mmCIF file of C-alpha atoms in Angstrom:
data_model
loop_
_atom_site.group_PDB
_atom_site.id
_atom_site.type_symbol
_atom_site.label_atom_id
_atom_site.label_comp_id
_atom_site.label_asym_id
_atom_site.label_seq_id
_atom_site.Cartn_x
_atom_site.Cartn_y
_atom_site.Cartn_z
ATOM 1 C CA MET A 1057 -16.142 47.991 -5.957
ATOM 2 C CA ALA A 1058 -16.086 44.314 -4.987
ATOM 3 C CA PRO A 1059 -12.640 42.843 -4.315
ATOM 4 C CA GLN A 1060 -11.009 40.993 -7.187
ATOM 5 C CA LEU A 1061 -8.840 37.876 -7.188
ATOM 6 C CA HIS A 1062 -6.014 38.064 -9.707
ATOM 7 C CA GLN A 1063 -3.441 35.391 -10.553
ATOM 8 C CA PHE A 1064 0.212 35.531 -11.584
ATOM 9 C CA HIS A 1065 2.742 33.128 -13.016
ATOM 10 C CA THR A 1066 5.917 34.113 -14.835
ATOM 11 C CA ASN A 1067 4.898 32.241 -17.991
ATOM 12 C CA PHE A 1068 1.640 30.956 -19.407
ATOM 13 C CA SER A 1069 0.913 28.315 -22.030
ATOM 14 C CA ASN A 1070 -2.400 26.619 -22.748
ATOM 15 C CA ALA A 1071 -0.689 23.202 -22.700
ATOM 16 C CA ASP A 1072 0.886 23.735 -19.268
ATOM 17 C CA ALA A 1073 -0.770 22.264 -16.146
ATOM 18 C CA VAL A 1074 -0.155 25.388 -14.042
ATOM 19 C CA SER A 1075 -1.717 27.566 -16.726
ATOM 20 C CA GLN A 1076 -4.681 25.218 -17.066
ATOM 21 C CA GLN A 1077 -5.286 25.487 -13.330
ATOM 22 C CA MET A 1078 -5.171 29.275 -13.515
ATOM 23 C CA THR A 1079 -7.823 29.192 -16.235
ATOM 24 C CA LEU A 1080 -9.946 26.764 -14.200
ATOM 25 C CA ILE A 1081 -9.723 28.996 -11.117
ATOM 26 C CA GLN A 1082 -10.620 32.104 -13.094
ATOM 27 C CA ARG A 1083 -13.588 30.417 -14.788
ATOM 28 C CA THR A 1084 -14.887 28.912 -11.537
ATOM 29 C CA LEU A 1085 -14.653 32.194 -9.631
ATOM 30 C CA ARG A 1086 -16.310 34.130 -12.439
ATOM 31 C CA ASP A 1087 -19.235 31.709 -12.282
ATOM 32 C CA ALA A 1088 -19.425 32.643 -8.591
ATOM 33 C CA GLY A 1089 -19.415 36.366 -9.401
ATOM 34 C CA VAL A 1090 -15.745 37.089 -8.643
ATOM 35 C CA THR A 1091 -13.653 38.848 -11.275
ATOM 36 C CA GLY A 1092 -9.887 38.938 -11.712
ATOM 37 C CA ASN A 1093 -7.190 38.818 -14.357
ATOM 38 C CA ILE A 1094 -4.471 36.320 -15.191
ATOM 39 C CA TYR A 1095 -1.108 38.086 -15.404
ATOM 40 C CA THR A 1096 2.085 36.738 -16.891
ATOM 41 C CA VAL A 1097 5.383 38.065 -18.178
ATOM 42 C CA GLU A 1098 5.636 35.602 -21.068
ATOM 43 C CA ALA A 1099 2.673 34.047 -22.870
ATOM 44 C CA ARG A 1100 3.257 31.308 -25.448
ATOM 45 C CA GLY A 1101 1.027 30.252 -28.316
ATOM 46 C CA GLN A 1102 -2.574 31.436 -28.109
ATOM 47 C CA SER A 1103 -2.191 32.337 -24.431
ATOM 48 C CA ALA A 1104 -1.766 36.043 -25.142
ATOM 49 C CA THR A 1105 -5.502 36.272 -25.856
ATOM 50 C CA THR A 1106 -6.445 35.050 -22.379
ATOM 51 C CA THR A 1107 -3.826 36.809 -20.245
ATOM 52 C CA LEU A 1108 -2.602 40.308 -19.471
ATOM 53 C CA ARG A 1109 1.082 41.110 -19.607
ATOM 54 C CA TRP A 1110 2.707 41.955 -16.304
ATOM 55 C CA ASP A 1111 5.094 44.868 -16.736
ATOM 56 C CA PRO A 1112 7.645 44.594 -13.915
ATOM 57 C CA ALA A 1113 8.496 48.286 -14.279
ATOM 58 C CA SER A 1114 4.867 49.349 -13.983
ATOM 59 C CA PRO A 1115 2.762 46.775 -12.097
ATOM 60 C CA PRO A 1116 -1.031 46.994 -12.434
ATOM 61 C CA LEU A 1117 -2.885 48.943 -9.771
ATOM 62 C CA MET A 1118 -4.618 46.831 -7.152
ATOM 63 C CA SER A 1119 -6.412 47.816 -3.972
ATOM 64 C CA ASP A 1120 -5.746 46.510 -0.488
ATOM 65 C CA ARG A 1121 -9.052 44.621 -0.741
ATOM 66 C CA ASP A 1122 -7.918 42.682 -3.802
ATOM 67 C CA TRP A 1123 -6.004 39.416 -3.753
ATOM 68 C CA ILE A 1124 -3.295 38.073 -6.014
ATOM 69 C CA LEU A 1125 -2.775 34.340 -6.208
ATOM 70 C CA ILE A 1126 0.922 33.733 -6.936
ATOM 71 C CA HIS A 1127 1.597 30.406 -8.660
ATOM 72 C CA HIS A 1128 5.117 29.246 -7.855
ATOM 73 C CA SER A 1129 6.840 26.434 -9.773
ATOM 74 C CA HIS A 1130 10.343 27.799 -10.417
ATOM 75 C CA GLY A 1131 12.394 30.916 -9.874
ATOM 76 C CA ASN A 1132 10.539 34.173 -10.457
ATOM 77 C CA PRO A 1133 12.879 37.012 -11.517
ATOM 78 C CA HIS A 1134 9.978 39.456 -11.121
ATOM 79 C CA LEU A 1135 8.826 38.453 -7.641
ATOM 80 C CA HIS A 1136 9.741 41.804 -6.053
ATOM 81 C CA SER A 1137 7.478 43.523 -8.568
ATOM 82 C CA VAL A 1138 4.579 41.194 -7.752
ATOM 83 C CA LEU A 1139 5.028 41.678 -4.021
ATOM 84 C CA SER A 1140 5.098 45.466 -4.437
ATOM 85 C CA THR A 1141 1.352 45.664 -5.087
ATOM 86 C CA LYS A 1142 -1.133 46.615 -2.382
ATOM 87 C CA ALA A 1143 -3.087 43.403 -2.947
ATOM 88 C CA ASN A 1144 -3.191 40.644 -0.370
ATOM 89 C CA CYS A 1145 -0.963 37.772 -1.436
ATOM 90 C CA ALA A 1146 -1.842 34.081 -1.526
ATOM 91 C CA LEU A 1147 0.327 31.238 -2.811
ATOM 92 C CA VAL A 1148 -0.261 28.146 -4.911
ATOM 93 C CA TYR A 1149 2.847 26.000 -4.628
ATOM 94 C CA HIS A 1150 3.367 23.614 -7.539
ATOM 95 C CA ASN A 1151 6.748 22.329 -6.360
ATOM 96 C CA VAL A 1152 10.140 23.364 -7.706
ATOM 97 C CA THR A 1153 12.325 20.756 -9.383
ATOM 98 C CA PRO A 1154 15.524 20.222 -7.334
ATOM 99 C CA PRO A 1155 18.439 22.013 -9.055
ATOM 100 C CA GLU A 1156 20.663 18.923 -9.034
ATOM 101 C CA PHE A 1157 18.645 17.556 -11.964
ATOM 102 C CA PHE A 1158 20.064 20.375 -14.094
ATOM 103 C CA ALA A 1159 23.771 20.081 -13.387
ATOM 104 C CA HIS A 1160 24.254 20.120 -17.174
ATOM 105 C CA ASP A 1161 22.567 23.539 -17.473
ATOM 106 C CA PRO A 1162 23.692 26.222 -14.980
ATOM 107 C CA TYR A 1163 20.895 28.591 -16.026
ATOM 108 C CA LEU A 1164 18.108 26.105 -15.259
ATOM 109 C CA ALA A 1165 19.861 24.957 -12.086
ATOM 110 C CA ASP A 1166 20.072 28.560 -10.879
ATOM 111 C CA LEU A 1167 16.406 29.140 -11.770
ATOM 112 C CA CYS A 1168 15.346 26.130 -9.688
ATOM 113 C CA ARG A 1169 17.618 27.192 -6.850
ATOM 114 C CA LEU A 1170 16.103 30.671 -6.976
ATOM 115 C CA GLY A 1171 12.604 29.197 -6.825
ATOM 116 C CA ARG A 1172 13.354 27.384 -3.600
ATOM 117 C CA ASP A 1173 15.217 30.336 -2.081
ATOM 118 C CA GLN A 1174 12.297 32.654 -2.878
ATOM 119 C CA LEU A 1175 10.023 30.753 -0.519
ATOM 120 C CA LYS A 1176 11.734 32.700 2.285
ATOM 121 C CA LEU A 1177 10.968 35.957 0.490
ATOM 122 C CA LEU A 1178 7.350 34.978 -0.051
ATOM 123 C CA GLN A 1179 6.599 33.842 3.474
ATOM 124 C CA PRO A 1180 6.142 37.263 5.175
ATOM 125 C CA ARG A 1181 3.620 38.418 2.545
ATOM 126 C CA ILE A 1182 1.589 35.245 2.134
ATOM 127 C CA LYS A 1183 -1.744 35.310 3.969
ATOM 128 C CA ALA A 1184 -2.989 31.972 2.620
ATOM 129 C CA ALA A 1185 -1.142 29.082 0.979
ATOM 130 C CA PHE A 1186 -2.456 26.233 -1.135
ATOM 131 C CA THR A 1187 -0.953 23.301 -3.021
ATOM 132 C CA VAL A 1188 -2.177 20.790 -5.603
ATOM 133 C CA SER A 1189 -1.055 17.674 -3.733
ATOM 134 C CA GLN A 1190 -0.278 16.506 -0.230
ATOM 135 C CA TYR A 1191 3.291 15.877 -1.339
ATOM 136 C CA ASN A 1192 3.656 19.550 -2.207
ATOM 137 C CA ALA A 1193 1.914 20.522 1.024
ATOM 138 C CA GLU A 1194 4.429 18.636 3.130
ATOM 139 C CA GLU A 1195 7.299 20.334 1.319
ATOM 140 C CA LEU A 1196 5.725 23.747 1.849
ATOM 141 C CA LYS A 1197 5.145 23.047 5.542
ATOM 142 C CA ALA A 1198 8.815 22.084 5.872
ATOM 143 C CA ALA A 1199 9.635 25.546 4.485
ATOM 144 C CA GLY A 1200 7.688 27.130 7.343
ATOM 145 C CA PHE A 1201 4.304 27.800 5.739
ATOM 146 C CA THR A 1202 0.847 27.044 7.047
ATOM 147 C CA VAL A 1203 -1.041 25.257 4.283
ATOM 148 C CA ASN A 1204 -4.714 26.180 4.055
ATOM 149 C CA GLY A 1205 -5.676 23.326 1.760
ATOM 150 C CA LEU A 1206 -5.430 21.647 -1.626
ATOM 151 C CA LEU A 1207 -6.810 23.223 -4.785
ATOM 152 C CA PRO A 1208 -8.044 21.212 -7.774
ATOM 153 C CA LEU A 1209 -5.506 21.248 -10.589
ATOM 154 C CA ILE A 1210 -7.517 19.886 -13.487
ATOM 155 C CA ASP A 1211 -11.050 19.958 -14.867
ATOM 156 C CA ILE A 1212 -11.972 16.280 -15.055
ATOM 157 C CA LYS A 1213 -15.155 17.081 -16.969
ATOM 158 C CA ASN A 1214 -13.086 18.298 -19.904
ATOM 159 C CA PHE A 1215 -10.945 15.170 -20.022
ATOM 160 C CA PRO A 1216 -11.612 13.061 -23.129
ATOM 161 C CA ALA A 1217 -12.581 9.504 -22.272
ATOM 162 C CA LEU A 1218 -12.215 6.458 -24.488
ATOM 163 C CA ASP A 1219 -13.596 2.947 -24.394
ATOM 164 C CA ALA A 1220 -10.966 0.542 -23.140
ATOM 165 C CA LYS A 1221 -9.269 -1.447 -25.887
ATOM 166 C CA ILE A 1222 -9.352 -4.811 -24.165
ATOM 167 C CA LYS A 1223 -7.031 -7.173 -26.029
ATOM 168 C CA VAL A 1224 -6.248 -10.596 -24.706
ATOM 169 C CA GLY A 1225 -3.302 -12.854 -25.288
ATOM 170 C CA ALA A 1226 0.080 -12.005 -26.734
ATOM 171 C CA LYS A 1227 0.385 -9.390 -29.437
ATOM 172 C CA GLU A 1228 3.150 -8.845 -31.936
ATOM 173 C CA LYS A 1229 3.133 -5.079 -31.519
ATOM 174 C CA PHE A 1230 3.070 -3.151 -28.256
ATOM 175 C CA ASN A 1231 3.013 0.640 -28.135
ATOM 176 C CA PHE A 1232 4.345 2.576 -25.144
ATOM 177 C CA LEU A 1233 3.572 6.250 -24.539
ATOM 178 C CA PHE A 1234 4.965 8.886 -22.204
ATOM 179 C CA ILE A 1235 4.005 12.559 -22.135
ATOM 180 C CA GLY A 1236 6.198 15.137 -20.434
ATOM 181 C CA LYS A 1237 8.956 17.628 -21.114
ATOM 182 C CA LEU A 1238 12.183 15.910 -22.163
ATOM 183 C CA ALA A 1239 14.133 16.749 -19.022
ATOM 184 C CA PRO A 1240 16.374 14.795 -16.622
ATOM 185 C CA HIS A 1241 13.819 14.490 -13.819
ATOM 186 C CA LYS A 1242 11.315 12.972 -16.273
ATOM 187 C CA SER A 1243 13.805 10.144 -17.001
ATOM 188 C CA GLN A 1244 13.125 9.623 -20.704
ATOM 189 C CA ALA A 1245 16.644 8.183 -20.962
ATOM 190 C CA LEU A 1246 15.645 5.400 -18.581
ATOM 191 C CA ILE A 1247 12.456 4.849 -20.569
ATOM 192 C CA VAL A 1248 14.533 4.385 -23.734
ATOM 193 C CA GLU A 1249 16.879 1.940 -22.004
ATOM 194 C CA THR A 1250 13.913 0.027 -20.583
ATOM 195 C CA PHE A 1251 12.367 -0.121 -24.036
ATOM 196 C CA ALA A 1252 15.652 -1.419 -25.467
ATOM 197 C CA HIS A 1253 15.385 -4.406 -23.125
ATOM 198 C CA PHE A 1254 11.652 -4.862 -23.755
ATOM 199 C CA VAL A 1255 12.127 -5.326 -27.515
ATOM 200 C CA ARG A 1256 13.824 -8.639 -26.731
ATOM 201 C CA PHE A 1257 10.375 -9.863 -25.659
ATOM 202 C CA CYS A 1258 8.457 -7.964 -28.342
ATOM 203 C CA PRO A 1259 10.633 -7.093 -31.357
ATOM 204 C CA GLU A 1260 7.863 -5.056 -33.031
ATOM 205 C CA ALA A 1261 7.241 -2.774 -30.033
ATOM 206 C CA HIS A 1262 7.137 1.010 -30.400
ATOM 207 C CA LEU A 1263 7.764 3.912 -28.032
ATOM 208 C CA THR A 1264 6.436 7.464 -28.407
ATOM 209 C CA LEU A 1265 7.726 10.338 -26.282
ATOM 210 C CA VAL A 1266 5.669 13.544 -26.389
ATOM 211 C CA GLY A 1267 6.724 16.938 -25.062
ATOM 212 C CA ARG A 1268 8.902 19.964 -25.612
ATOM 213 C CA GLU A 1269 12.521 19.371 -24.772
ATOM 214 C CA ASP A 1270 15.350 20.659 -22.677
ATOM 215 C CA PRO A 1271 17.806 21.174 -25.589
ATOM 216 C CA PHE A 1272 20.731 19.426 -23.886
ATOM 217 C CA TYR A 1273 18.786 16.495 -22.483
ATOM 218 C CA GLY A 1274 16.683 16.160 -25.624
ATOM 219 C CA ARG A 1275 19.869 15.761 -27.665
ATOM 220 C CA TYR A 1276 21.128 13.150 -25.206
ATOM 221 C CA VAL A 1277 17.911 11.132 -25.497
ATOM 222 C CA SER A 1278 18.089 11.299 -29.293
ATOM 223 C CA LEU A 1279 21.667 10.011 -29.253
ATOM 224 C CA LEU A 1280 20.670 7.241 -26.837
ATOM 225 C CA VAL A 1281 17.958 6.103 -29.235
ATOM 226 C CA LYS A 1282 20.544 5.850 -32.022
ATOM 227 C CA ARG A 1283 23.046 4.078 -29.792
ATOM 228 C CA TRP A 1284 20.517 1.326 -29.045
ATOM 229 C CA GLY A 1285 19.606 1.071 -32.738
ATOM 230 C CA LEU A 1286 15.999 2.074 -32.073
ATOM 231 C CA SER A 1287 15.526 4.941 -34.518
ATOM 232 C CA ARG A 1288 12.726 3.088 -36.343
ATOM 233 C CA GLN A 1289 10.950 2.116 -33.126
ATOM 234 C CA VAL A 1290 11.153 5.297 -31.043
ATOM 235 C CA THR A 1291 9.365 8.493 -32.039
ATOM 236 C CA LEU A 1292 10.198 11.793 -30.359
ATOM 237 C CA LEU A 1293 7.370 14.284 -30.794
ATOM 238 C CA GLY A 1294 7.230 17.874 -29.605
ATOM 239 C CA PRO A 1295 4.260 19.341 -27.739
ATOM 240 C CA LEU A 1296 0.870 18.433 -29.222
ATOM 241 C CA ASP A 1297 -2.595 19.940 -29.088
ATOM 242 C CA ILE A 1298 -5.425 18.022 -27.436
ATOM 243 C CA ASP A 1299 -6.629 16.332 -30.633
ATOM 244 C CA ALA A 1300 -3.135 15.075 -31.471
ATOM 245 C CA LEU A 1301 -2.667 13.905 -27.880
ATOM 246 C CA ARG A 1302 -5.927 11.995 -28.045
ATOM 247 C CA GLU A 1303 -4.657 10.241 -31.152
ATOM 248 C CA GLN A 1304 -1.480 9.171 -29.344
ATOM 249 C CA TYR A 1305 -3.501 7.809 -26.426
ATOM 250 C CA GLN A 1306 -5.628 5.831 -28.876
ATOM 251 C CA LYS A 1307 -2.560 4.257 -30.464
ATOM 252 C CA ALA A 1308 -0.918 3.337 -27.156
ATOM 253 C CA ASP A 1309 -1.150 0.056 -25.249
ATOM 254 C CA ALA A 1310 0.456 1.323 -22.032
ATOM 255 C CA PHE A 1311 1.643 4.539 -20.407
ATOM 256 C CA LEU A 1312 5.192 4.245 -19.048
ATOM 257 C CA CYS A 1313 6.288 6.869 -16.511
ATOM 258 C CA LEU A 1314 9.692 6.593 -14.813
ATOM 259 C CA SER A 1315 9.966 10.158 -13.495
ATOM 260 C CA GLN A 1316 12.123 10.902 -10.481
ATOM 261 C CA HIS A 1317 10.349 14.105 -9.536
ATOM 262 C CA GLU A 1318 6.681 15.013 -9.970
ATOM 263 C CA GLY A 1319 4.534 17.211 -7.785
ATOM 264 C CA PHE A 1320 1.352 15.653 -9.196
ATOM 265 C CA CYS A 1321 1.691 14.463 -12.867
ATOM 266 C CA VAL A 1322 -1.394 15.325 -14.881
ATOM 267 C CA PRO A 1323 -0.571 12.855 -17.727
ATOM 268 C CA ILE A 1324 -1.063 9.990 -15.262
ATOM 269 C CA ILE A 1325 -4.642 11.169 -14.720
ATOM 270 C CA GLU A 1326 -5.102 11.678 -18.454
ATOM 271 C CA ALA A 1327 -3.986 8.101 -19.047
ATOM 272 C CA MET A 1328 -6.480 6.862 -16.456
ATOM 273 C CA SER A 1329 -9.211 8.915 -18.092
ATOM 274 C CA MET A 1330 -8.313 7.431 -21.470
ATOM 275 C CA LYS A 1331 -8.383 3.927 -19.964
ATOM 276 C CA LEU A 1332 -4.748 3.336 -20.738
ATOM 277 C CA PRO A 1333 -2.856 0.937 -18.404
ATOM 278 C CA ILE A 1334 -0.097 2.633 -16.424
ATOM 279 C CA PHE A 1335 3.353 1.368 -15.461
ATOM 280 C CA SER A 1336 4.940 3.967 -13.223
ATOM 281 C CA SER A 1337 7.671 4.690 -10.723
ATOM 282 C CA VAL A 1338 6.527 5.956 -7.325
ATOM 283 C CA ALA A 1339 9.087 8.711 -6.767
ATOM 284 C CA ALA A 1340 8.132 12.042 -5.212
ATOM 285 C CA GLY A 1341 4.413 12.817 -5.737
ATOM 286 C CA LEU A 1342 3.687 9.927 -8.100
ATOM 287 C CA GLN A 1343 2.643 7.537 -5.338
ATOM 288 C CA GLU A 1344 -0.042 9.981 -4.233
ATOM 289 C CA THR A 1345 -1.319 10.439 -7.775
ATOM 290 C CA LEU A 1346 -1.437 6.707 -8.479
ATOM 291 C CA GLY A 1347 -3.051 5.674 -5.211
ATOM 292 C CA LYS A 1348 -3.371 1.893 -5.423
ATOM 293 C CA SER A 1349 -3.716 1.792 -9.195
ATOM 294 C CA GLY A 1350 -1.559 0.627 -12.072
ATOM 295 C CA ILE A 1351 1.670 -1.341 -11.842
ATOM 296 C CA GLN A 1352 3.980 0.520 -9.476
ATOM 297 C CA LEU A 1353 7.704 0.146 -10.041
ATOM 298 C CA HIS A 1354 10.153 0.333 -7.143
ATOM 299 C CA THR A 1355 13.338 -0.173 -9.146
ATOM 300 C CA ARG A 1356 15.474 1.945 -11.473
ATOM 301 C CA SER A 1357 16.884 -1.093 -13.294
ATOM 302 C CA PRO A 1358 15.774 -0.919 -16.949
ATOM 303 C CA GLU A 1359 16.177 -4.659 -17.431
ATOM 304 C CA THR A 1360 14.083 -5.442 -14.346
ATOM 305 C CA ILE A 1361 11.370 -2.983 -15.400
ATOM 306 C CA ALA A 1362 11.250 -4.455 -18.912
ATOM 307 C CA THR A 1363 10.987 -7.981 -17.515
ATOM 308 C CA THR A 1364 8.202 -6.895 -15.137
ATOM 309 C CA ILE A 1365 6.202 -5.358 -17.969
ATOM 310 C CA ALA A 1366 6.707 -8.403 -20.185
ATOM 311 C CA ALA A 1367 5.572 -10.731 -17.399
ATOM 312 C CA THR A 1368 2.522 -8.574 -16.707
ATOM 313 C CA VAL A 1369 1.285 -8.426 -20.292
ATOM 314 C CA SER A 1370 1.720 -12.176 -20.723
ATOM 315 C CA ASP A 1371 -1.377 -12.614 -18.519
ATOM 316 C CA PRO A 1372 -4.424 -12.647 -20.841
ATOM 317 C CA SER A 1373 -6.436 -10.635 -18.286
ATOM 318 C CA TRP A 1374 -3.695 -8.118 -17.437
ATOM 319 C CA LYS A 1375 -5.366 -5.110 -18.977
ATOM 320 C CA GLU A 1376 -8.759 -5.763 -17.487
ATOM 321 C CA LYS A 1377 -7.219 -6.097 -14.010
ATOM 322 C CA MET A 1378 -5.190 -2.894 -14.328
ATOM 323 C CA LEU A 1379 -8.072 -0.849 -15.683
ATOM 324 C CA SER A 1380 -10.220 -1.997 -12.765
ATOM 325 C CA THR A 1381 -7.791 -0.542 -10.206
ATOM 326 C CA GLN A 1382 -7.376 2.607 -12.270
ATOM 327 C CA ALA A 1383 -11.149 3.118 -12.514
ATOM 328 C CA LYS A 1384 -11.371 3.092 -8.713
ATOM 329 C CA ARG A 1385 -8.549 5.619 -8.482
ATOM 330 C CA MET A 1386 -10.139 7.792 -11.170
ATOM 331 C CA SER A 1387 -13.296 7.956 -9.079
ATOM 332 C CA GLU A 1388 -11.262 9.164 -6.086
ATOM 333 C CA VAL A 1389 -9.422 11.753 -8.177
ATOM 334 C CA THR A 1390 -12.680 13.060 -9.625
ATOM 335 C CA THR A 1391 -13.914 13.793 -6.101
ATOM 336 C CA SER A 1392 -10.701 15.627 -5.186
ATOM 337 C CA GLN A 1393 -10.831 17.749 -8.361
ATOM 338 C CA GLU A 1394 -14.355 19.130 -7.968
ATOM 339 C CA PRO A 1395 -14.411 22.826 -9.022
ATOM 340 C CA GLY A 1396 -16.583 23.545 -5.996
ATOM 341 C CA LEU A 1397 -13.493 23.039 -3.847
ATOM 342 C CA ILE A 1398 -12.006 26.147 -5.473
ATOM 343 C CA THR A 1399 -14.826 28.415 -4.372
ATOM 344 C CA ALA A 1400 -14.906 26.809 -0.914
ATOM 345 C CA ALA A 1401 -11.200 27.597 -0.475
ATOM 346 C CA LEU A 1402 -10.936 31.015 -2.095
ATOM 347 C CA LEU A 1403 -14.241 32.851 -1.544
ATOM 348 C CA PRO A 1404 -13.629 33.194 2.233
ATOM 349 C CA LEU A 1405 -10.509 35.243 1.412
ATOM 350 C CA LEU A 1406 -12.689 37.922 -0.178
ATOM 351 C CA GLU A 1407 -15.113 38.330 2.728
#
């Protein structure tokens, strides 16, 4: 029997970037004649129909010719079970959020701490290691790994594209959008404070935040919205399906990302694909994702950020200029996300 390439991540959700990459890898390898299952301990939503449950007490049988691609983005309580198989182990490192961002939640802080500590446990078994960004690669190298290359994270061909809504001159209403889990490292609190200063320049502005929430931080952001008196101008939405997301992109005038920690940030690429101007911080892996595109913010001052955005959009040609730089970056990203790079990286493992 030909060797198989399986994949594992502790949880799987169709809306999650890690899960989407696992599906892309599986589909690409199957087109190349390589079979393999996606295993997870917890599947959310419709994911149960596309994955197999990993039973830590009774792991699936694998031969010593098979491979298992372990996706690592946080602590894995079942790692010993995964490493107990006969299969050869490879790693896809998606970065682990530093635990200090979750000082308010000991459980999440411990899970992040475990994820970083487990790199030492993984190292002796890993025969090939991959990442989704150079930023992640450098972090993995610092942990003592040899990085074999970068793997595409997203399927650009499936990204919905829109015609740019070029609007010139001042406008009474201005809609901001950010997509990402409501969590401290995503900095939605800073986005709200920035927006509170921006409404001085544009009283009819609106902000939409999309994503499931850390219950503690989500409550804090909600209270912050009320404190600034912005309940009618800020909308907090939970996770949305692709059609609902497309609608939010269509309504938006700019994507505002002030994250402090991102290994890659798929919504930035989605915004580029949707021809939505981007204002973004450059912390962690964001600089790599942005390239030379968008308006890059090097300050954490909400008042300064709001003033910068207001000054930018006062230029009648601001949107056209920003979309030009983003189109160039989108072309570069498309090249780096070619599915053929998956087969080039992974097929040699099975020889």
